[in-house]
mmCIF file of C-alpha atoms in Angstrom:
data_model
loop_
_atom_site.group_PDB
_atom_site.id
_atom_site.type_symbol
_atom_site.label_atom_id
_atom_site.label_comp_id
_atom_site.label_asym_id
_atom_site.label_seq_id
_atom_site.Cartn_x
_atom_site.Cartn_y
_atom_site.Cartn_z
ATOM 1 C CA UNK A 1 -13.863 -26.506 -23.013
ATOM 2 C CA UNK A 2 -13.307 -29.417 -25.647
ATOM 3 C CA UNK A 3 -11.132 -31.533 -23.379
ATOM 4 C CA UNK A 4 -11.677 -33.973 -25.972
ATOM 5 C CA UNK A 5 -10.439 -31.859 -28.855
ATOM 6 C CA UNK A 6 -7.862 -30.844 -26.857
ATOM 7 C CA UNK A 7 -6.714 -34.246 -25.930
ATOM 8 C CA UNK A 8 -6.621 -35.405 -29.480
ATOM 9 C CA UNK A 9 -4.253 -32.653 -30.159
ATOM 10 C CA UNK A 10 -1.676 -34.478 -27.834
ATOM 11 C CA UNK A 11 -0.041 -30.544 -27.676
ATOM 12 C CA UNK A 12 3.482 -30.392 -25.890
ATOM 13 C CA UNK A 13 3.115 -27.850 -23.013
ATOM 14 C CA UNK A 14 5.761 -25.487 -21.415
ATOM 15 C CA UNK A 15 4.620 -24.083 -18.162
ATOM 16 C CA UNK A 16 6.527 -21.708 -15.620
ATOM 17 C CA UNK A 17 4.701 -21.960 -12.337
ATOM 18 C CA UNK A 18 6.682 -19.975 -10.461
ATOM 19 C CA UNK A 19 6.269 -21.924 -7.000
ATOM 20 C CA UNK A 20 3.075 -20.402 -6.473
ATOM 21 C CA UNK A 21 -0.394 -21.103 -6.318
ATOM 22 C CA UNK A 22 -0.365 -23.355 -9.680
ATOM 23 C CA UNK A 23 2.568 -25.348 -8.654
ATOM 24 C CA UNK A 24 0.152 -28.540 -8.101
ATOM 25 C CA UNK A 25 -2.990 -27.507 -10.455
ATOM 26 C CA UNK A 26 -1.722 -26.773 -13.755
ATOM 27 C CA UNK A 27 0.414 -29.512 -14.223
ATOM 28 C CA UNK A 28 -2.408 -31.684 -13.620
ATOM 29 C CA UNK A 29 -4.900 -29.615 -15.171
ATOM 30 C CA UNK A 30 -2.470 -30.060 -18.807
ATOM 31 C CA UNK A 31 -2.020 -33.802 -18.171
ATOM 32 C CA UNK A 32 -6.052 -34.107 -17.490
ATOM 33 C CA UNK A 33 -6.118 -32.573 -21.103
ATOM 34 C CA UNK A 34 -3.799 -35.084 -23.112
ATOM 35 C CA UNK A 35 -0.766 -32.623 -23.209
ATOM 36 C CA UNK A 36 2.991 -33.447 -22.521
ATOM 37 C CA UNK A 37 3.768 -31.273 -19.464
ATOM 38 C CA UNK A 38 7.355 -30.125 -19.417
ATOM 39 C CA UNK A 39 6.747 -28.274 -16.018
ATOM 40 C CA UNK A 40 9.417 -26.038 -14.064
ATOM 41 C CA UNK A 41 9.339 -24.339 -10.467
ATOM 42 C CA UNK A 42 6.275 -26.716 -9.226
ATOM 43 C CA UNK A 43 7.235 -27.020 -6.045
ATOM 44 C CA UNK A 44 4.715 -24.857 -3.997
ATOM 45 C CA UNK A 45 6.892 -24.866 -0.523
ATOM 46 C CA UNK A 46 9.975 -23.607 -2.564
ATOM 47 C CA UNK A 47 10.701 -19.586 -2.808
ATOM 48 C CA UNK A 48 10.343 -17.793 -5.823
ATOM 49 C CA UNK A 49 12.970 -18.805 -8.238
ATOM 50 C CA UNK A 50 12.102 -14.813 -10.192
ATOM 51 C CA UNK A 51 10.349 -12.160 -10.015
ATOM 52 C CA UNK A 52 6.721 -14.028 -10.011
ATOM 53 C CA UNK A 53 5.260 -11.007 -12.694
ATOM 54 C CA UNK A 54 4.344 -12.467 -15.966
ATOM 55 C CA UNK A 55 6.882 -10.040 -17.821
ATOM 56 C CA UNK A 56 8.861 -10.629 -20.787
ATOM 57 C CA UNK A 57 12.117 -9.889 -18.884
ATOM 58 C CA UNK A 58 11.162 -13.068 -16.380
ATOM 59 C CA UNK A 59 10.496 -15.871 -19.008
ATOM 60 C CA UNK A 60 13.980 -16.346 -19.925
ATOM 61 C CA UNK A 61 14.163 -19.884 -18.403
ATOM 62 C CA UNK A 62 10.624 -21.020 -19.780
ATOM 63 C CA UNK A 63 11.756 -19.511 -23.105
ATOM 64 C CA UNK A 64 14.970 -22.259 -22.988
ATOM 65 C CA UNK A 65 12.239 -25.187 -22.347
ATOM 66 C CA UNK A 66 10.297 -24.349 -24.853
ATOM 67 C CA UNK A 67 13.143 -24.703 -27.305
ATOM 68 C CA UNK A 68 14.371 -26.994 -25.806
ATOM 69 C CA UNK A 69 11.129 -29.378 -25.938
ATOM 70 C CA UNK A 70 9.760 -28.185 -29.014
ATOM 71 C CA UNK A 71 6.543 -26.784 -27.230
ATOM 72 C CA UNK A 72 3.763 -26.009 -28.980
ATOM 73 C CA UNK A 73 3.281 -23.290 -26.193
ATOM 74 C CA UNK A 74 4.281 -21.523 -23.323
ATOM 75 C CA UNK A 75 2.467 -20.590 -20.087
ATOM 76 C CA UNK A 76 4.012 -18.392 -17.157
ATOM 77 C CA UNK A 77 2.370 -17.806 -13.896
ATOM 78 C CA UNK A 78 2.302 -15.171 -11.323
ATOM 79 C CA UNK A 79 2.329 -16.309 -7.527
ATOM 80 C CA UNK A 80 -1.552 -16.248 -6.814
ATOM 81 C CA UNK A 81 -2.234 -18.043 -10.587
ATOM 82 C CA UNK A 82 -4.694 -14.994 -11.855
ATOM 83 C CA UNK A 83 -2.370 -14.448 -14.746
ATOM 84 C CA UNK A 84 -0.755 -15.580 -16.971
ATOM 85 C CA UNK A 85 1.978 -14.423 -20.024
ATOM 86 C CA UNK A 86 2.616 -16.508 -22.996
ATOM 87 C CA UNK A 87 5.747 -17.954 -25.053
ATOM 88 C CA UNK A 88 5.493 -18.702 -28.890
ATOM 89 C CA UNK A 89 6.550 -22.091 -30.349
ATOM 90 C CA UNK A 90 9.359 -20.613 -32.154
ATOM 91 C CA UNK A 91 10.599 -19.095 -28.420
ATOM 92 C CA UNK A 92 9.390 -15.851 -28.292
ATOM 93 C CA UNK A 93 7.922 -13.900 -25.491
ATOM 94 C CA UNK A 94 4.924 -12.052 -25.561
ATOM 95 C CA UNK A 95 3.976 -9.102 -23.591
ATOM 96 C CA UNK A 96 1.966 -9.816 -20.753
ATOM 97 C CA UNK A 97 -0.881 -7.233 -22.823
ATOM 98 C CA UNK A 98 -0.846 -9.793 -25.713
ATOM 99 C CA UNK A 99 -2.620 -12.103 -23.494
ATOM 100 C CA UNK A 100 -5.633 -10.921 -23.236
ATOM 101 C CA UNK A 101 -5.572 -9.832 -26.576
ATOM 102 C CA UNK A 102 -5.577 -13.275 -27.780
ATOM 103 C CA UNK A 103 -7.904 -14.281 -25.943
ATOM 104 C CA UNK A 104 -10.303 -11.756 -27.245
ATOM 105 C CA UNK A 105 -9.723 -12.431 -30.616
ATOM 106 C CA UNK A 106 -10.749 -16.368 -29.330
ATOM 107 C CA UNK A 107 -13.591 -15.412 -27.878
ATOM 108 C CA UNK A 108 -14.825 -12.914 -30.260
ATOM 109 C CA UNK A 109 -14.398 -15.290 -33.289
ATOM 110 C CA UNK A 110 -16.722 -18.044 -31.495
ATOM 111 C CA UNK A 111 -18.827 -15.265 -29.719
ATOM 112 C CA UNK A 112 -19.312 -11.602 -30.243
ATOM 113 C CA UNK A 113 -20.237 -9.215 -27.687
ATOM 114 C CA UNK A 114 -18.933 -6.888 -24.893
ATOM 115 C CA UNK A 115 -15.501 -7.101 -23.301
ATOM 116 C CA UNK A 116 -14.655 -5.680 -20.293
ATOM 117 C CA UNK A 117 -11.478 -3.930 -19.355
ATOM 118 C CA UNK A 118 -9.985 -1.410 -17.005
ATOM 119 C CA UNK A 119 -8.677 2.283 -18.515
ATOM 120 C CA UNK A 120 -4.774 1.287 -18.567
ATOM 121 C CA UNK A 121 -5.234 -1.643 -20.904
ATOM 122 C CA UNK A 122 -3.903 -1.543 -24.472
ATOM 123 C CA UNK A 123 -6.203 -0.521 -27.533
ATOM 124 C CA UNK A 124 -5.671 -3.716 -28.933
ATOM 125 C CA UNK A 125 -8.851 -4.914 -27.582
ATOM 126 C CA UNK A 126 -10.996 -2.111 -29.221
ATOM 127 C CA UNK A 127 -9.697 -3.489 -32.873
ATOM 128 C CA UNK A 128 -9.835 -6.646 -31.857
ATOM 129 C CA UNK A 129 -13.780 -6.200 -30.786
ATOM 130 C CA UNK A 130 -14.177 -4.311 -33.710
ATOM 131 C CA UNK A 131 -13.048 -6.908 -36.512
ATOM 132 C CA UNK A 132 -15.933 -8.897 -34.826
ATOM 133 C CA UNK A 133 -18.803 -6.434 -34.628
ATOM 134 C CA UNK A 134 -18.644 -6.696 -30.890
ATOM 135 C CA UNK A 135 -17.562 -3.555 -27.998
ATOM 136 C CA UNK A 136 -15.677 -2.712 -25.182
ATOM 137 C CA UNK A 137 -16.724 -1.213 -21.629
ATOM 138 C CA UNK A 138 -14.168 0.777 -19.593
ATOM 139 C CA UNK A 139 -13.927 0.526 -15.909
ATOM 140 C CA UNK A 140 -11.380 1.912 -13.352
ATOM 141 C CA UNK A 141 -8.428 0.111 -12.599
ATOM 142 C CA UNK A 142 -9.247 -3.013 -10.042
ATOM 143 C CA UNK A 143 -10.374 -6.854 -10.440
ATOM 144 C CA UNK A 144 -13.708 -5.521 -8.752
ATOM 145 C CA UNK A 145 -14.962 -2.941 -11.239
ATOM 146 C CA UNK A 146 -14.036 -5.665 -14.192
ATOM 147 C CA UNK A 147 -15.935 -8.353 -12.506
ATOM 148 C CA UNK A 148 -19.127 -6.472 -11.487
ATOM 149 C CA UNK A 149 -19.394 -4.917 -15.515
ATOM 150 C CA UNK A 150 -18.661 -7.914 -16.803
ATOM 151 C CA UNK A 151 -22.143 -9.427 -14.820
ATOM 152 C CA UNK A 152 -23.741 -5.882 -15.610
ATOM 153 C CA UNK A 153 -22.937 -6.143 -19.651
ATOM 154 C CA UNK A 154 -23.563 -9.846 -19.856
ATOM 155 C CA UNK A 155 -20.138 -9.899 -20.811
ATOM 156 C CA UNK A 156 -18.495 -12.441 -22.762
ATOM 157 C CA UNK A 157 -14.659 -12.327 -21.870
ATOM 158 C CA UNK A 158 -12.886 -9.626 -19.128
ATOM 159 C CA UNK A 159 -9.374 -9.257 -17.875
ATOM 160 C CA UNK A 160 -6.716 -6.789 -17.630
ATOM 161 C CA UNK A 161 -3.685 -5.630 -19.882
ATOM 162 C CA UNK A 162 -1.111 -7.514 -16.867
ATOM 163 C CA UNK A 163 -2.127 -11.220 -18.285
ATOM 164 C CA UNK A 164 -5.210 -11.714 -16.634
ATOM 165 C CA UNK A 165 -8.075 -12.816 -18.182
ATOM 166 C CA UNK A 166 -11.397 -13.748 -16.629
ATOM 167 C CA UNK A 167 -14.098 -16.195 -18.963
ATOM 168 C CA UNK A 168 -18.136 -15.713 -17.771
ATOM 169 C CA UNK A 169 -18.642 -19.699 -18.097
ATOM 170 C CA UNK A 170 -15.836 -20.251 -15.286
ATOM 171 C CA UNK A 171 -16.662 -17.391 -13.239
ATOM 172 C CA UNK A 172 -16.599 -13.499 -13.672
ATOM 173 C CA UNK A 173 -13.035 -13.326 -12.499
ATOM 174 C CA UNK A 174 -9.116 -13.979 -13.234
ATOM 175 C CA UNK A 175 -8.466 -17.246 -13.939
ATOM 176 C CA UNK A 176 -5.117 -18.656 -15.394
ATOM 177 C CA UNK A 177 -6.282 -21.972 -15.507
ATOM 178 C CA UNK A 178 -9.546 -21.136 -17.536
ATOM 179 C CA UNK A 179 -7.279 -18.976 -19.791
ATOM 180 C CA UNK A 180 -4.516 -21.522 -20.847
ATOM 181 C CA UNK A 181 -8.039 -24.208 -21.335
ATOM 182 C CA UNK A 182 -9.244 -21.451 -24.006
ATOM 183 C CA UNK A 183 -6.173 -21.115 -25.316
ATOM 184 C CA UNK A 184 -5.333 -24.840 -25.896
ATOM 185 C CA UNK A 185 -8.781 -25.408 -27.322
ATOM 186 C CA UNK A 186 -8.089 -22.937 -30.049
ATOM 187 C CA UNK A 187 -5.075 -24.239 -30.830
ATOM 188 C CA UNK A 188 -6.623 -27.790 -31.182
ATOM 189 C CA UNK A 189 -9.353 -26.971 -32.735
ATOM 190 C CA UNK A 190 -7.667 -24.479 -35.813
ATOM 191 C CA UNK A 191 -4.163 -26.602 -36.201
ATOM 192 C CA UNK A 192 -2.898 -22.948 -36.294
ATOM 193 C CA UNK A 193 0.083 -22.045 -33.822
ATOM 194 C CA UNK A 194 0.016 -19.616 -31.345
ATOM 195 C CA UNK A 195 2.365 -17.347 -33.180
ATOM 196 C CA UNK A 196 0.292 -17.448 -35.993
ATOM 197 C CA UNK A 197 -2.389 -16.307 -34.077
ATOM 198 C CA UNK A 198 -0.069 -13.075 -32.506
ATOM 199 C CA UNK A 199 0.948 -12.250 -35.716
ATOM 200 C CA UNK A 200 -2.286 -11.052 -36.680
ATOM 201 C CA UNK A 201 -3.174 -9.186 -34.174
ATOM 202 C CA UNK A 202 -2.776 -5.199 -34.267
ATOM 203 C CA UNK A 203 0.089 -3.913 -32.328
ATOM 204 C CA UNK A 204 0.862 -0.353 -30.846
ATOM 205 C CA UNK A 205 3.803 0.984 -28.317
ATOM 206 C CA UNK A 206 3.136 1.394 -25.027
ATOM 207 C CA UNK A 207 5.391 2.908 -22.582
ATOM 208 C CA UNK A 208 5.556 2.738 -18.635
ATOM 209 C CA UNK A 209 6.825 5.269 -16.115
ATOM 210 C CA UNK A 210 6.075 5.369 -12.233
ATOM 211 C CA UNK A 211 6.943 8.555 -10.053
ATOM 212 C CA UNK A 212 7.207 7.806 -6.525
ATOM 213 C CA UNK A 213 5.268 10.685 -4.695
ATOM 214 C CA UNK A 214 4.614 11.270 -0.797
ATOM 215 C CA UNK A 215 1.143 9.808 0.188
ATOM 216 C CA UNK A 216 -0.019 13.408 1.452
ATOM 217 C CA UNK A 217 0.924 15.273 -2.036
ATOM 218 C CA UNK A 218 -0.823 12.341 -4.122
ATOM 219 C CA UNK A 219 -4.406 14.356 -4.147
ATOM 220 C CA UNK A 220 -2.637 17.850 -4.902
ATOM 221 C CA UNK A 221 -0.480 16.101 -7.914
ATOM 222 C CA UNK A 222 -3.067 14.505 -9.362
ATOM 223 C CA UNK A 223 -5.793 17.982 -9.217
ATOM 224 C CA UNK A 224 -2.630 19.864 -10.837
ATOM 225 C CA UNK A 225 -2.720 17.607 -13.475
ATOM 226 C CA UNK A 226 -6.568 17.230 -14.391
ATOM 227 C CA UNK A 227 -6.506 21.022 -15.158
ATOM 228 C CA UNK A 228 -3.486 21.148 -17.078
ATOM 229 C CA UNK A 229 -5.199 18.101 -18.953
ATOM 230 C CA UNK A 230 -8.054 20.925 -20.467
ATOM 231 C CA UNK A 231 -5.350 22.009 -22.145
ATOM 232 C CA UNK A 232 -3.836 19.151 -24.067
ATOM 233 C CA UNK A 233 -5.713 19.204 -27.084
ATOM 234 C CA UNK A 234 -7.318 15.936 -26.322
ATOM 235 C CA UNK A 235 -10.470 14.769 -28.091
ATOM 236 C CA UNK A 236 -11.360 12.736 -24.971
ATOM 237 C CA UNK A 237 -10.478 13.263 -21.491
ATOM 238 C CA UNK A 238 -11.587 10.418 -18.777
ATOM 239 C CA UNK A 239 -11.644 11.361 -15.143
ATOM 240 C CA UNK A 240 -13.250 8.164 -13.488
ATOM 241 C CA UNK A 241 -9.973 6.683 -12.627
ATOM 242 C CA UNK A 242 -6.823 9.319 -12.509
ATOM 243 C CA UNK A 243 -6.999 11.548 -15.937
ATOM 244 C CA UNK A 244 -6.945 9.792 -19.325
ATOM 245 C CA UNK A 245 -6.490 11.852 -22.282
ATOM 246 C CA UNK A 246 -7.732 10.162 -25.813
ATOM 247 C CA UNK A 247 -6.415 11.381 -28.922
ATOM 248 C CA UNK A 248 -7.289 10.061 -32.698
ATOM 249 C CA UNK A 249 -3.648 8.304 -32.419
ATOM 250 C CA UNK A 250 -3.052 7.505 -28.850
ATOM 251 C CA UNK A 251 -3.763 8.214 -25.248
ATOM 252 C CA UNK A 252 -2.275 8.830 -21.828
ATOM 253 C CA UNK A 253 -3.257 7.424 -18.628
ATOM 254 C CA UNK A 254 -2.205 9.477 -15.527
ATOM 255 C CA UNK A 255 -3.671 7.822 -11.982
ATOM 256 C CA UNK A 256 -2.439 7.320 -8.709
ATOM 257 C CA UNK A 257 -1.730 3.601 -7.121
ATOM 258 C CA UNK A 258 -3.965 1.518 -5.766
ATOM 259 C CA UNK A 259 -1.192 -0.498 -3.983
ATOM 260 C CA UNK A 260 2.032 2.164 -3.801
ATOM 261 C CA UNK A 261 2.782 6.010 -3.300
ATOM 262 C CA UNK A 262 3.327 6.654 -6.649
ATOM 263 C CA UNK A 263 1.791 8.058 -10.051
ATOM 264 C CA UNK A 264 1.737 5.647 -12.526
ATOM 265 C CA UNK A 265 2.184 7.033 -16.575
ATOM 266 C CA UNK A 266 0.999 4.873 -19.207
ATOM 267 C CA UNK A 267 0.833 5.744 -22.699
ATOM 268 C CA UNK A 268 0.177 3.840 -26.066
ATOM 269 C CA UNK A 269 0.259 4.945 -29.596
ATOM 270 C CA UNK A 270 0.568 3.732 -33.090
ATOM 271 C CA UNK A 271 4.466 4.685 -33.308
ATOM 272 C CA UNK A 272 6.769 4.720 -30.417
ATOM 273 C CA UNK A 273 7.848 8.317 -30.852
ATOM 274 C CA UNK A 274 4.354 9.380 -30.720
ATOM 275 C CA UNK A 275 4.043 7.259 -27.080
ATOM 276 C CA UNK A 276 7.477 9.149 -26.001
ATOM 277 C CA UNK A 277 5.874 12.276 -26.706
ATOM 278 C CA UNK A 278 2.712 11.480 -25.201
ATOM 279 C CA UNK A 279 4.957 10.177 -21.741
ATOM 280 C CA UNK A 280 7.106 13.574 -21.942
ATOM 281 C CA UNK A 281 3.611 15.636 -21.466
ATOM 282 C CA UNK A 282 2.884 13.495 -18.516
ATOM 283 C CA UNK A 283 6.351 13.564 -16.559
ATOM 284 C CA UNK A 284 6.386 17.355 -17.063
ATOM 285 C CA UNK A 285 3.104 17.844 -15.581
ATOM 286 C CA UNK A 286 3.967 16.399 -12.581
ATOM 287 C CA UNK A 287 5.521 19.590 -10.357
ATOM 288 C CA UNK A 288 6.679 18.500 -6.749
#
């Protein structure tokens, strides 16, 4: 990164670091770049003071700081410091999908090439490559899968729709420190503010919904499913992770957990009752 840019800059910093992992680094990692650190939760032998996901609905107290100090930006952690959600200057909290996002359209501007993403992330990044003549690769959901396209593809950025982000010249995996350098350096570099730079990025609805299912029906649900997905009219139906179903205006994402006994539903479209619609299809097709 351009520390020096960066340092020039003198950018005030919010960061939430949830008592995890970060607690020591990134406070020293924004005073190594010139920033003013107003830092909260750094102490790493304290509990969780939230929920340590990088939602919306946990940035509450970082939003306050940021006010509060007149931050140029906002950074919150999860515990293990692989991701990594962002607040606005003027306070606002982004969706932990918007993360990557921006980074993409960082990257892409400086750099065009392939991006690599799992199934479930939004379609943000496919018009974000596109504005920049560059592509996407799909992979199933897992760090793993990312990290080992991302070296296949020669990849240029990779991460995941939950905040994580993972930059090739750092190493071919999630990095929240690597992400809130790329992020700072844009911001010094362009003058422009990070809410600036979410404004003009596309935006669609996606919608969540988990059904808790007993380990030994998981297989059984999930078959039921991929042959009542021939029938859904979609243009595009993806089978290497769960069932996705691809239509011209959104998709659906049916698959089981990797870490729970459950089915997670995920679907994204360009108008919210579209994505209900889409979700409805899924939650009926899953008979117990």
């Amino acid at each position: 990164f351009d520390v020096e840019a960066i340092r020039a800059r003198k950018l005030t910093v919010a960061v939430d670091c949830c008592n995890g992992a970060c607690a020591v680094l990134s406070p020293r990692w924004l005073e190594e770049l010139g920033c003013r650190v107003l830092a909260i939760n750094d102490e790493i032998g304290s509990p969780f003071p939230h929920n340590p996901e990088p939602k919306r609905e946990t940035m509450a107290q970082l939003r306050a700081v940021v006010k509060a100090g007149q931050a140029d930006i906002g950074f919150a952690h999860d515990a293990d410091g692989e991701r990594v959600a962002i607040v606005t200057e003027t306070g606002e909290a982004l969706s932990e999908e918007m993360t990557l996002a921006i980074a993409a359209e960082i990257k892409l501007s400086q750099t065009p090439g392939v991006v690599v993403t799992h199934l479930s992330t939004s379609s943000m990044i496919e018009a974000i490559a596109a504005r920049h003549n560059s592509s996407v690769v799909r992979t199933p959901v897992g760090q793993a899968y990312i990290s080992e396209a991302m070296l296949e593809h020669n990849a240029v950025l990779g991460g995941e729709g939950n905040g994580a982000v993972a930059i090739p010249e750092i190493h071919a995996t999630n990095d929240s420190a690597a992400t809130i350098g790329l992020i700072l350096e844009y911001l010094a570099k362009t003058g422009k503010k990070i809410s600036e730079l979410a404004a003009s990025l596309p935006r669609f609805t996606m919608l969540k919904h988990y059904v808790a299912v007993a380990p030994n029906k998981l297989f059984s649900v999930l078959s039921e499913i991929r042959v009542e997905a021939e029938t859904a009219g979609a243009g595009e139906i993806d089978l290497s992770d769960g069932v996705k179903l691809i239509w011209p205006d959104g998709w659906l994402h049916i698959r089981a957990s990797n870490t729970e006994s459950m089915i997670r539903l995920i679907a994204e479209a360009g108008s919210e009752t579209r994505a209900e619609e889409l979700l409805a299809w899924a939650r009926d097709q899953i008979k117990m």
